Amino acid sequence: MATSTPSARTDGQPPPTPDGSTGKGGDGRDTASGQSRRNILHRLDVRAVPYAFIAPFFLIFGAFGLYPLIYTFWISLHRVELSTMDMMEWRGLANFTELIDDERFWNALTNTFTIGVISTVPQLLMALVLAHLLNYRLRGSTFFRVAVLTPYATSIAAAALVFTMLFERDFGMINWGLSFFGIENVDWENQKWPAQFAISAIVIWRWTGYNALLYLAAMQAIPRDLYEAAAIDGASRWQQFRKVTIPGISATIVFTIVLSTIGATQLFGEPLIFGQGPNGISGGADNQYQTLGLLLYEEGWKNYQMGRAATIAWAMFLILVLVFLLQRVAARVKAGRPARAAKVTKKAKSTPSATS
C-alpha cells in the first residue's frame, strides 16, 4: 500500500501543522512555557508554601503576643491610671528609674529568685528520680505515669487552698506532724522563710510530675544498646545513670530549667491564694513572699497605676531575656571547650616533634 509523507520544505522551515501553527517551533515554545510555569510553581511550592503554613501562628502571635508587648511598653512610658486608660501623661523612662530605686521591687525580685530556686531545684531532681524509676519495666506502669501527672491537672486554686490548710499554724497537719519531733507550731504565713518554703511546696507538688514525664520521654529515646554496652563494660546502675542517661537527656534538662525559670518569674496564683485575702496581694504583712507577679498586680489593680504595672511587666520580660542570653553564652562556652581541646590535640599530632 502506497503511503505519502509530507515533503520537506526547501526553505528550511518546518512544515505547517493542520491548525496553522508553525509545527516543531510552536511545540517547543509551548513546552518551554509549560516548563517555566512548572519551575515557578515548584519554587513557590518549596519557598512560599512553608511560610503560608506557619503564617496563621504568626498572625495570632502578632495580635495576641507582639501587639500587647509593644502596647505594654508604650504604657510603661506614661502615667496611666486604671480608671482613665485613655488619658496618658508622658514620662519617658521615669517609671523605669523609679522602679530601680523602689525597695519593693528589689524585695519582690529577691523573693521571686529565692522561691524559684527553692522550688525549682528539688522539683527537677525529684522529677529526674521519678522518671528514672518509671523508665523501668513496672507492672501497671501506665497507671503510675498518669498518677504523677494528676497534680498538674489540678486547679491552682484548689491545690493552694488545700496546702494553705495543711500549713495552717494552729490546726494544720504539718505542724501536727512536726509536734511529734518536738517542734513548736511554725507560723508558716507570717515568717519569711517558712512562707517561702510552703509556697515552694505547692509549686513542687504541681510541677514535679509534668517534668518527670518530659524526662521519661527523653529517656525512652535513648538507644538500649548504650545501656547494654555499658553493662558489658561493667558499669553499675548508678554509673549508667550518670554516664548514659544524664548526657542523653541533657537537652531536655536544659528545656525544663528554662521552663521552670519562666514559671518562677511569673509566680502569682500560689502566693496570692496562700495569703488568703489582702495579705495575698501584698505577699504577707511585711511583703515576705511578694513576688514580681504580685507586685505587678498590686500596682495595677490595687493602686490603679497601670504605668508602673506595665513597667514591672517589662522588667520581668527583660529578666527572662537576660536569663536566656546567659544560658546561650554558657551553652556556647561549654560547646567550645571540647572543640578547642580537639583542635589543640589535632595540631599537636600534626606538628612534628623537635627530636624527630
Short mmCIF file of N, CA and C in Angstrom, two decimals, residues 8-97:
data_model
loop_
_atom_site.label_atom_id
_atom_site.label_comp_id
_atom_site.label_asym_id
_atom_site.label_seq_id
_atom_site.Cartn_x
_atom_site.Cartn_y
_atom_site.Cartn_z
N ALA A 8 9.60 17.64 2.58
CA ALA A 8 10.36 18.65 3.30
C ALA A 8 10.39 19.93 2.51
N ARG A 9 10.31 21.04 3.24
CA ARG A 9 10.32 22.33 2.56
C ARG A 9 11.74 22.70 2.22
N THR A 10 11.80 23.28 1.10
CA THR A 10 13.14 23.65 0.62
C THR A 10 13.68 24.88 1.31
N ASP A 11 12.84 25.67 2.00
CA ASP A 11 13.35 26.89 2.66
C ASP A 11 13.87 26.63 4.05
N GLY A 12 13.89 25.34 4.46
CA GLY A 12 14.45 25.01 5.76
C GLY A 12 13.51 25.17 6.92
N GLN A 13 12.26 25.67 6.71
CA GLN A 13 11.30 25.86 7.78
C GLN A 13 10.49 24.58 7.99
N PRO A 14 10.04 24.29 9.18
CA PRO A 14 9.21 23.09 9.42
C PRO A 14 7.88 23.23 8.73
N PRO A 15 7.31 22.08 8.36
CA PRO A 15 6.02 22.15 7.66
C PRO A 15 4.93 22.65 8.58
N PRO A 16 3.96 23.38 7.97
CA PRO A 16 2.87 23.90 8.80
C PRO A 16 2.00 22.78 9.31
N THR A 17 1.45 22.97 10.48
CA THR A 17 0.52 22.00 11.07
C THR A 17 -0.87 22.28 10.58
N PRO A 18 -1.79 21.25 10.75
CA PRO A 18 -3.16 21.48 10.26
C PRO A 18 -3.85 22.67 10.88
N ASP A 19 -3.51 23.01 12.15
CA ASP A 19 -4.20 24.16 12.77
C ASP A 19 -3.52 25.48 12.47
N GLY A 20 -2.51 25.39 11.59
CA GLY A 20 -1.90 26.65 11.17
C GLY A 20 -0.71 27.09 11.98
N SER A 21 -0.36 26.35 13.07
CA SER A 21 0.80 26.74 13.86
C SER A 21 2.05 26.38 13.12
N THR A 22 3.16 26.73 13.65
CA THR A 22 4.43 26.56 12.95
C THR A 22 5.07 25.22 13.20
N GLY A 23 4.36 24.26 13.83
CA GLY A 23 4.89 22.92 13.98
C GLY A 23 5.86 22.81 15.13
N LYS A 24 7.08 22.27 14.82
CA LYS A 24 8.06 21.97 15.85
C LYS A 24 8.44 23.19 16.67
N GLY A 25 8.55 24.37 16.04
CA GLY A 25 8.91 25.57 16.78
C GLY A 25 7.83 25.97 17.77
N GLY A 26 6.54 25.88 17.40
CA GLY A 26 5.45 26.21 18.31
C GLY A 26 5.38 25.26 19.47
N ASP A 27 5.54 23.95 19.20
CA ASP A 27 5.55 22.98 20.29
C ASP A 27 6.69 23.24 21.25
N GLY A 28 7.83 23.65 20.70
CA GLY A 28 8.98 23.93 21.57
C GLY A 28 8.72 25.10 22.49
N ARG A 29 8.08 26.14 21.92
CA ARG A 29 7.78 27.30 22.78
C ARG A 29 6.76 26.94 23.83
N ASP A 30 5.73 26.12 23.42
CA ASP A 30 4.73 25.69 24.41
C ASP A 30 5.38 24.86 25.51
N THR A 31 6.28 23.96 25.07
CA THR A 31 6.95 23.12 26.07
C THR A 31 7.80 23.96 27.01
N ALA A 32 8.51 24.95 26.42
CA ALA A 32 9.35 25.82 27.26
C ALA A 32 8.50 26.65 28.21
N SER A 33 7.34 27.13 27.68
CA SER A 33 6.46 27.92 28.54
C SER A 33 5.90 27.08 29.69
N GLY A 34 5.50 25.82 29.34
CA GLY A 34 4.99 24.95 30.39
C GLY A 34 6.04 24.62 31.42
N GLN A 35 7.28 24.41 30.95
CA GLN A 35 8.37 24.11 31.88
C GLN A 35 8.65 25.30 32.79
N SER A 36 8.54 26.50 32.19
CA SER A 36 8.76 27.71 33.00
C SER A 36 7.71 27.84 34.09
N ARG A 37 6.44 27.57 33.72
CA ARG A 37 5.38 27.65 34.73
C ARG A 37 5.59 26.62 35.83
N ARG A 38 6.00 25.41 35.40
CA ARG A 38 6.24 24.38 36.41
C ARG A 38 7.39 24.77 37.34
N ASN A 39 8.42 25.42 36.78
CA ASN A 39 9.53 25.85 37.62
C ASN A 39 9.09 26.91 38.63
N ILE A 40 8.25 27.84 38.14
CA ILE A 40 7.76 28.89 39.05
C ILE A 40 6.92 28.28 40.16
N LEU A 41 6.01 27.34 39.75
CA LEU A 41 5.18 26.69 40.77
C LEU A 41 6.01 25.88 41.74
N HIS A 42 7.06 25.24 41.21
CA HIS A 42 7.93 24.46 42.09
C HIS A 42 8.64 25.36 43.10
N ARG A 43 9.14 26.51 42.59
CA ARG A 43 9.82 27.44 43.52
C ARG A 43 8.85 27.97 44.56
N LEU A 44 7.63 28.28 44.12
CA LEU A 44 6.62 28.74 45.10
C LEU A 44 6.32 27.66 46.11
N ASP A 45 6.23 26.39 45.59
CA ASP A 45 5.90 25.29 46.50
C ASP A 45 6.99 25.10 47.53
N VAL A 46 8.25 25.22 47.10
CA VAL A 46 9.36 24.97 48.01
C VAL A 46 9.59 26.15 48.95
N ARG A 47 9.48 27.37 48.43
CA ARG A 47 9.87 28.54 49.22
C ARG A 47 8.70 29.24 49.91
N ALA A 48 7.56 29.28 49.28
CA ALA A 48 6.47 30.10 49.84
C ALA A 48 5.49 29.29 50.66
N VAL A 49 5.23 28.04 50.26
CA VAL A 49 4.20 27.26 50.97
C VAL A 49 4.53 27.05 52.44
N PRO A 50 5.79 26.74 52.81
CA PRO A 50 6.07 26.61 54.25
C PRO A 50 5.71 27.87 55.04
N TYR A 51 5.97 29.05 54.45
CA TYR A 51 5.61 30.29 55.14
C TYR A 51 4.09 30.43 55.24
N ALA A 52 3.39 29.95 54.23
CA ALA A 52 1.92 30.02 54.28
C ALA A 52 1.37 29.14 55.41
N PHE A 53 2.02 27.99 55.61
CA PHE A 53 1.55 27.10 56.67
C PHE A 53 1.76 27.69 58.06
N ILE A 54 2.90 28.38 58.27
CA ILE A 54 3.18 28.91 59.61
C ILE A 54 2.63 30.32 59.80
N ALA A 55 2.12 30.90 58.72
CA ALA A 55 1.60 32.28 58.81
C ALA A 55 0.48 32.43 59.84
N PRO A 56 -0.49 31.48 59.93
CA PRO A 56 -1.55 31.68 60.94
C PRO A 56 -1.02 31.83 62.36
N PHE A 57 0.02 31.04 62.69
CA PHE A 57 0.57 31.17 64.05
C PHE A 57 1.11 32.57 64.27
N PHE A 58 1.88 33.08 63.30
CA PHE A 58 2.49 34.39 63.49
C PHE A 58 1.45 35.51 63.46
N LEU A 59 0.38 35.30 62.70
CA LEU A 59 -0.69 36.30 62.73
C LEU A 59 -1.33 36.35 64.11
N ILE A 60 -1.61 35.18 64.67
CA ILE A 60 -2.21 35.13 66.02
C ILE A 60 -1.22 35.66 67.06
N PHE A 61 0.06 35.27 66.88
CA PHE A 61 1.08 35.76 67.82
C PHE A 61 1.20 37.28 67.74
N GLY A 62 1.14 37.81 66.52
CA GLY A 62 1.23 39.26 66.38
C GLY A 62 0.07 39.98 67.04
N ALA A 63 -1.13 39.38 66.93
CA ALA A 63 -2.31 40.03 67.50
C ALA A 63 -2.37 39.91 69.02
N PHE A 64 -2.03 38.71 69.52
CA PHE A 64 -2.21 38.46 70.96
C PHE A 64 -0.90 38.37 71.74
N GLY A 65 0.25 38.46 71.06
CA GLY A 65 1.52 38.41 71.75
C GLY A 65 2.38 39.63 71.53
N LEU A 66 2.66 39.93 70.27
CA LEU A 66 3.56 41.04 69.96
C LEU A 66 2.90 42.40 70.21
N TYR A 67 1.64 42.53 69.77
CA TYR A 67 0.98 43.84 69.96
C TYR A 67 0.81 44.18 71.45
N PRO A 68 0.32 43.23 72.30
CA PRO A 68 0.25 43.57 73.74
C PRO A 68 1.61 43.90 74.33
N LEU A 69 2.67 43.23 73.83
CA LEU A 69 4.01 43.51 74.35
C LEU A 69 4.42 44.94 74.02
N ILE A 70 4.21 45.34 72.78
CA ILE A 70 4.58 46.70 72.37
C ILE A 70 3.70 47.73 73.06
N TYR A 71 2.41 47.42 73.18
CA TYR A 71 1.49 48.37 73.82
C TYR A 71 1.81 48.52 75.31
N THR A 72 2.21 47.41 75.94
CA THR A 72 2.61 47.48 77.35
C THR A 72 3.82 48.37 77.53
N PHE A 73 4.78 48.26 76.59
CA PHE A 73 5.95 49.14 76.66
C PHE A 73 5.55 50.60 76.49
N TRP A 74 4.59 50.85 75.60
CA TRP A 74 4.12 52.22 75.38
C TRP A 74 3.47 52.75 76.66
N ILE A 75 2.70 51.90 77.33
CA ILE A 75 2.05 52.34 78.58
C ILE A 75 3.10 52.59 79.66
N SER A 76 4.17 51.78 79.64
CA SER A 76 5.19 51.94 80.69
C SER A 76 5.92 53.28 80.59
N LEU A 77 5.78 53.94 79.45
CA LEU A 77 6.41 55.26 79.27
C LEU A 77 5.49 56.40 79.69
N HIS A 78 4.33 56.06 80.25
CA HIS A 78 3.35 57.08 80.62
C HIS A 78 2.88 56.89 82.05
N ARG A 79 2.26 57.93 82.57
CA ARG A 79 1.50 57.80 83.82
C ARG A 79 0.05 57.52 83.43
N VAL A 80 -0.42 56.36 83.75
CA VAL A 80 -1.77 55.93 83.36
C VAL A 80 -2.45 55.32 84.58
N GLU A 81 -3.70 55.70 84.79
CA GLU A 81 -4.47 55.11 85.87
C GLU A 81 -5.51 54.16 85.30
N LEU A 82 -5.84 53.16 86.09
CA LEU A 82 -6.74 52.11 85.61
C LEU A 82 -8.11 52.66 85.22
N SER A 83 -8.59 53.67 85.96
CA SER A 83 -9.94 54.20 85.69
C SER A 83 -9.98 55.11 84.47
N THR A 84 -8.82 55.65 84.05
CA THR A 84 -8.78 56.56 82.89
C THR A 84 -7.67 56.12 81.96
N MET A 85 -7.88 54.98 81.34
CA MET A 85 -6.84 54.42 80.47
C MET A 85 -6.59 55.27 79.23
N ASP A 86 -7.57 56.09 78.83
CA ASP A 86 -7.39 56.90 77.63
C ASP A 86 -6.64 58.20 77.91
N MET A 87 -6.32 58.49 79.15
CA MET A 87 -5.59 59.70 79.50
C MET A 87 -4.18 59.31 79.93
N MET A 88 -3.21 59.66 79.09
CA MET A 88 -1.83 59.29 79.35
C MET A 88 -0.96 60.54 79.48
N GLU A 89 -0.09 60.51 80.45
CA GLU A 89 0.88 61.61 80.64
C GLU A 89 2.28 61.06 80.37
N TRP A 90 2.94 61.65 79.41
CA TRP A 90 4.26 61.15 79.00
C TRP A 90 5.28 61.31 80.14
N ARG A 91 6.01 60.21 80.43
CA ARG A 91 7.02 60.24 81.47
C ARG A 91 8.37 59.74 80.98
N GLY A 92 8.41 59.24 79.77
CA GLY A 92 9.68 58.68 79.28
C GLY A 92 10.09 57.46 80.07
N LEU A 93 11.36 57.43 80.49
CA LEU A 93 11.89 56.29 81.25
C LEU A 93 11.80 56.51 82.76
N ALA A 94 11.01 57.50 83.17
CA ALA A 94 10.93 57.81 84.61
C ALA A 94 10.37 56.64 85.41
N ASN A 95 9.42 55.92 84.82
CA ASN A 95 8.88 54.76 85.54
C ASN A 95 9.95 53.71 85.79
N PHE A 96 10.85 53.55 84.82
CA PHE A 96 11.91 52.56 84.98
C PHE A 96 12.93 52.99 86.03
N THR A 97 13.29 54.28 86.02
CA THR A 97 14.27 54.75 87.03
C THR A 97 13.67 54.68 88.44
#
